Short mmCIF file of C-alpha atoms in Angstrom, two decimals:
data_model
loop_
_atom_site.label_atom_id
_atom_site.label_comp_id
_atom_site.label_asym_id
_atom_site.label_seq_id
_atom_site.Cartn_x
_atom_site.Cartn_y
_atom_site.Cartn_z
CA GLU A 225 1.71 7.64 -3.63
CA VAL A 226 4.97 6.10 -2.54
CA GLN A 227 6.34 3.58 -4.99
CA LEU A 228 9.82 1.80 -4.98
CA LEU A 229 10.95 0.02 -8.13
CA GLU A 230 14.11 -2.36 -8.05
CA SER A 231 16.06 -3.33 -11.18
CA GLY A 232 19.27 -4.64 -12.14
CA GLY A 233 19.11 -8.36 -10.78
CA GLY A 234 20.02 -11.42 -12.98
CA LEU A 235 22.52 -13.97 -13.17
CA VAL A 236 26.32 -13.18 -12.19
CA GLN A 237 29.46 -15.35 -11.91
CA PRO A 238 31.10 -15.91 -8.70
CA GLY A 239 33.41 -12.92 -8.41
CA GLY A 240 31.64 -10.77 -10.64
CA SER A 241 29.70 -7.53 -10.31
CA LEU A 242 26.21 -6.12 -10.26
CA ARG A 243 24.42 -2.79 -9.56
CA LEU A 244 20.86 -2.86 -8.13
CA SER A 245 19.02 0.36 -8.75
CA CYS A 246 15.66 1.32 -6.88
CA ALA A 247 13.69 4.13 -8.35
CA ALA A 248 11.64 6.09 -5.71
CA SER A 249 8.70 8.01 -6.28
CA GLY A 250 6.17 9.87 -3.97
CA PHE A 251 8.72 11.06 -1.71
CA THR A 252 12.29 12.29 -1.60
CA LEU A 253 15.25 9.84 -0.91
CA ARG A 254 17.10 12.09 1.24
CA ASN A 255 14.31 12.71 3.64
CA SER A 256 14.39 9.11 4.70
CA ALA A 257 16.82 6.41 5.70
CA MET A 258 16.90 3.62 2.83
CA SER A 259 17.96 0.10 3.27
CA TRP A 260 18.58 -2.90 1.21
CA VAL A 261 17.21 -6.35 2.59
CA ARG A 262 17.57 -9.88 1.08
CA LEU A 263 15.71 -13.00 0.96
CA ALA A 264 17.81 -16.05 0.18
CA PRO A 265 16.22 -19.33 -0.82
CA GLY A 266 15.02 -21.22 2.05
CA LYS A 267 16.04 -18.48 4.47
CA GLY A 268 14.78 -15.54 6.36
CA LEU A 269 14.74 -11.79 5.63
CA GLU A 270 18.41 -10.27 6.26
CA TRP A 271 19.13 -6.75 6.49
CA VAL A 272 22.18 -5.98 4.17
CA SER A 273 22.99 -2.29 4.04
CA ALA A 274 21.37 1.25 4.77
CA ILE A 275 22.06 4.76 3.92
CA PHE A 276 20.82 7.75 5.87
CA GLY A 277 18.86 10.74 4.81
CA SER A 278 22.27 12.75 4.76
CA GLY A 279 23.76 10.45 2.43
CA ASN A 280 26.96 10.64 4.39
CA THR A 281 26.54 7.66 6.69
CA THR A 282 26.22 4.09 5.39
CA TYR A 283 26.02 0.70 7.33
CA TYR A 284 26.63 -2.91 6.13
CA ILE A 285 26.28 -6.24 7.77
CA ASP A 286 29.63 -7.98 8.07
CA SER A 287 29.19 -10.44 5.34
CA VAL A 288 29.30 -7.75 2.66
CA LYS A 289 31.65 -5.18 4.10
CA GLY A 290 34.17 -4.20 1.61
CA ARG A 291 32.19 -5.91 -1.34
CA PHE A 292 28.86 -4.03 -1.46
CA THR A 293 28.35 -0.02 -1.64
CA VAL A 294 25.18 1.64 -1.16
CA SER A 295 24.83 4.89 -2.80
CA ARG A 296 21.96 7.33 -4.08
CA ASP A 297 21.49 9.74 -6.81
CA SER A 298 19.33 12.59 -5.65
CA SER A 299 18.81 13.90 -9.09
CA LYS A 300 17.22 10.98 -10.12
CA ASN A 301 15.92 10.02 -6.78
CA THR A 302 17.34 6.57 -7.13
CA LEU A 303 19.09 4.28 -4.63
CA TYR A 304 21.82 1.89 -5.65
CA LEU A 305 23.60 -1.11 -4.44
CA HIS A 306 26.94 -1.80 -5.95
CA MET A 307 27.73 -5.65 -5.51
CA ASN A 308 31.36 -6.56 -6.17
CA SER A 309 33.09 -9.83 -5.64
CA VAL A 310 29.88 -11.63 -5.26
CA ARG A 311 29.63 -15.19 -3.86
CA ALA A 312 27.11 -18.18 -4.17
CA GLU A 313 25.66 -16.89 -0.65
CA ASP A 314 24.51 -13.69 -2.13
CA THR A 315 21.80 -15.28 -4.20
CA ALA A 316 18.68 -13.84 -3.00
CA VAL A 317 15.63 -11.45 -3.83
CA TYR A 318 17.01 -8.04 -2.99
CA TYR A 319 14.43 -5.54 -1.90
CA CYS A 320 15.00 -1.82 -1.18
CA ALA A 321 12.94 -0.61 1.79
CA LYS A 322 11.99 3.03 3.21
CA SER A 323 12.32 3.85 6.63
CA ARG A 324 9.44 5.92 8.22
CA TYR A 325 12.04 8.59 9.42
CA ILE A 326 15.22 10.11 8.16
CA TYR A 327 17.15 8.37 10.99
CA GLY A 328 15.54 5.06 10.70
CA TYR A 329 13.08 3.41 12.51
CA GLU A 330 10.56 0.49 10.92
CA PHE A 331 10.48 -0.19 7.13
CA ASP A 332 7.08 1.39 5.82
CA TYR A 333 7.37 0.80 2.41
CA TRP A 334 9.06 -1.87 0.22
CA GLY A 335 9.75 -2.37 -3.43
CA GLN A 336 8.73 -5.78 -5.32
CA GLY A 337 12.42 -7.16 -5.26
CA THR A 338 14.89 -8.12 -7.78
CA LEU A 339 16.55 -11.55 -7.97
CA VAL A 340 20.38 -11.98 -7.95
CA THR A 341 21.74 -15.41 -8.66
CA VAL A 342 25.31 -16.04 -8.38
CA SER A 343 26.42 -19.05 -10.18
CA SER A 344 29.03 -20.23 -12.83
CA ASP B 112 24.71 -6.45 17.69
CA ILE B 113 21.07 -7.36 18.72
CA GLN B 114 20.09 -10.95 17.98
CA MET B 115 16.17 -11.82 17.69
CA THR B 116 15.12 -15.20 18.16
CA GLN B 117 11.45 -16.07 16.97
CA SER B 118 9.37 -18.86 17.93
CA PRO B 119 8.17 -21.21 16.55
CA SER B 120 9.67 -21.64 13.19
CA THR B 121 6.43 -23.10 11.98
CA LEU B 122 3.11 -23.07 13.12
CA SER B 123 -0.05 -25.13 11.95
CA ALA B 124 -3.36 -23.73 12.54
CA SER B 125 -6.84 -23.78 11.26
CA VAL B 126 -9.25 -21.04 9.98
CA GLY B 127 -10.68 -19.40 13.32
CA ASP B 128 -7.74 -20.33 15.45
CA ARG B 129 -5.97 -17.79 17.95
CA VAL B 130 -2.20 -17.59 16.97
CA THR B 131 0.75 -16.28 19.07
CA ILE B 132 4.04 -15.88 17.70
CA THR B 133 6.97 -15.08 20.32
CA CYS B 134 10.08 -12.75 19.76
CA ARG B 135 13.08 -12.38 22.09
CA ALA B 136 15.65 -9.90 21.68
CA SER B 137 19.30 -10.45 23.00
CA GLN B 138 19.06 -7.04 24.93
CA THR B 139 16.27 -4.49 25.30
CA THR B 140 15.03 -2.77 22.22
CA ASP B 141 13.25 0.01 23.96
CA SER B 142 10.05 -1.31 22.12
CA ARG B 143 11.66 -0.50 18.81
CA LEU B 144 10.20 -3.68 17.58
CA ALA B 145 8.17 -4.26 14.34
CA TRP B 146 6.22 -7.12 12.86
CA TYR B 147 5.88 -7.94 9.29
CA GLN B 148 3.93 -10.19 7.09
CA GLN B 149 5.27 -11.84 3.92
CA LYS B 150 3.45 -14.15 1.27
CA PRO B 151 5.41 -16.07 -1.40
CA GLY B 152 6.68 -13.91 -4.11
CA LYS B 153 5.54 -10.67 -2.59
CA ALA B 154 7.22 -7.94 -0.54
CA PRO B 155 6.79 -7.94 3.13
CA ASN B 156 4.10 -5.91 4.78
CA LEU B 157 4.65 -3.76 7.58
CA LEU B 158 1.62 -4.93 10.36
CA ILE B 159 2.84 -3.31 13.73
CA SER B 160 5.50 -0.85 14.81
CA LYS B 161 6.65 0.26 18.53
CA ALA B 162 5.57 -3.32 19.62
CA SER B 163 1.84 -2.78 19.66
CA THR B 164 0.96 0.29 17.32
CA LEU B 165 -1.44 -1.44 14.43
CA GLU B 166 -0.48 0.24 11.00
CA SER B 167 -3.34 1.78 9.31
CA GLY B 168 -5.29 -0.74 6.95
CA VAL B 169 -4.12 -3.81 9.12
CA PRO B 170 -7.19 -5.84 10.52
CA SER B 171 -7.73 -5.48 14.17
CA ARG B 172 -7.46 -9.27 14.88
CA PHE B 173 -3.57 -8.46 14.65
CA SER B 174 -2.00 -7.30 17.87
CA GLY B 175 1.40 -6.86 19.42
CA SER B 176 2.51 -6.63 22.90
CA GLY B 177 5.44 -6.71 25.16
CA SER B 178 8.34 -4.62 26.22
CA GLY B 179 12.24 -4.88 26.78
CA THR B 180 13.15 -8.08 25.36
CA GLU B 181 10.30 -10.17 24.98
CA PHE B 182 7.48 -9.55 22.63
CA THR B 183 4.24 -11.30 20.94
CA LEU B 184 2.25 -11.20 17.80
CA THR B 185 -1.24 -12.28 18.25
CA ILE B 186 -3.86 -12.93 15.69
CA THR B 187 -7.15 -13.80 17.05
CA SER B 188 -9.53 -15.83 14.46
CA LEU B 189 -6.98 -16.80 11.97
CA GLN B 190 -8.31 -15.99 8.44
CA PRO B 191 -7.47 -17.76 5.14
CA GLU B 192 -5.54 -14.66 3.89
CA ASP B 193 -3.31 -14.96 6.92
CA PHE B 194 -1.35 -17.95 6.06
CA ALA B 195 2.21 -16.34 5.52
CA THR B 196 5.50 -16.02 7.13
CA TYR B 197 5.78 -13.66 9.81
CA TYR B 198 9.00 -11.63 10.90
CA CYS B 199 9.90 -9.52 13.96
CA GLN B 200 12.49 -6.61 13.60
CA GLN B 201 14.36 -4.61 15.89
CA TYR B 202 15.41 -1.04 14.93
CA LYS B 203 17.03 0.36 18.12
CA ASN B 204 20.65 -0.42 16.76
CA LEU B 205 20.21 -0.63 13.01
CA TRP B 206 17.93 -3.59 11.94
CA THR B 207 17.83 -7.26 12.67
CA PHE B 208 15.08 -9.48 11.74
CA GLY B 209 13.98 -12.72 13.51
CA GLN B 210 14.23 -16.03 11.46
CA GLY B 211 10.62 -16.09 10.50
CA THR B 212 7.32 -17.97 11.67
CA LYS B 213 5.43 -19.80 8.67
CA VAL B 214 1.93 -19.87 9.58
CA GLU B 215 0.60 -23.06 7.66
CA ILE B 216 -2.76 -24.71 7.13
CA LYS B 217 -3.23 -27.39 9.63
#
């Protein structure tokens, strides 16, 4: 059974850093593209970042480029989102999501989400 | 970038109603279009992929149609558990979600 379990969220000050983790089970991370998607208060879903199965290709939305880094540890079958220089507008529930195929496509499994609050 | 525009943003309906949500893409998605349902405090759930392919376990009252840049999600005979927010998503060029449609009780 595929499962995704996020952790690492919490309260962080503006300009601070945080690392989110997504532990995967029931499949191998390198066989799927993986994404981070966020849901800010009162807003809709927003795709944030992705890493493709090869691990060498990553993508980001413009608003987080240069501040966030997506990575994975194949030995732990875990996905990460390193968040630096966070801003108030980064406050959201962050979900990791698995694409159906190694090169992308729809998200067939999601984690339960982890809340990130950026505030002083 | 492909932009997705959903309408309406909110929809008030009653149990048993037929509901239609529209999603327009700024350029063709080649039917690489998915629909998700999200309930408060829960993760999104994939309902439909490739514009019209129903996921396993999703009730047959849900259906998707469309091609190119215009897509619809239809729920025939709305059930109490269907009150939620629905999102379309293109996955032709990375991923973009529509703004969401909240289906609320009339």
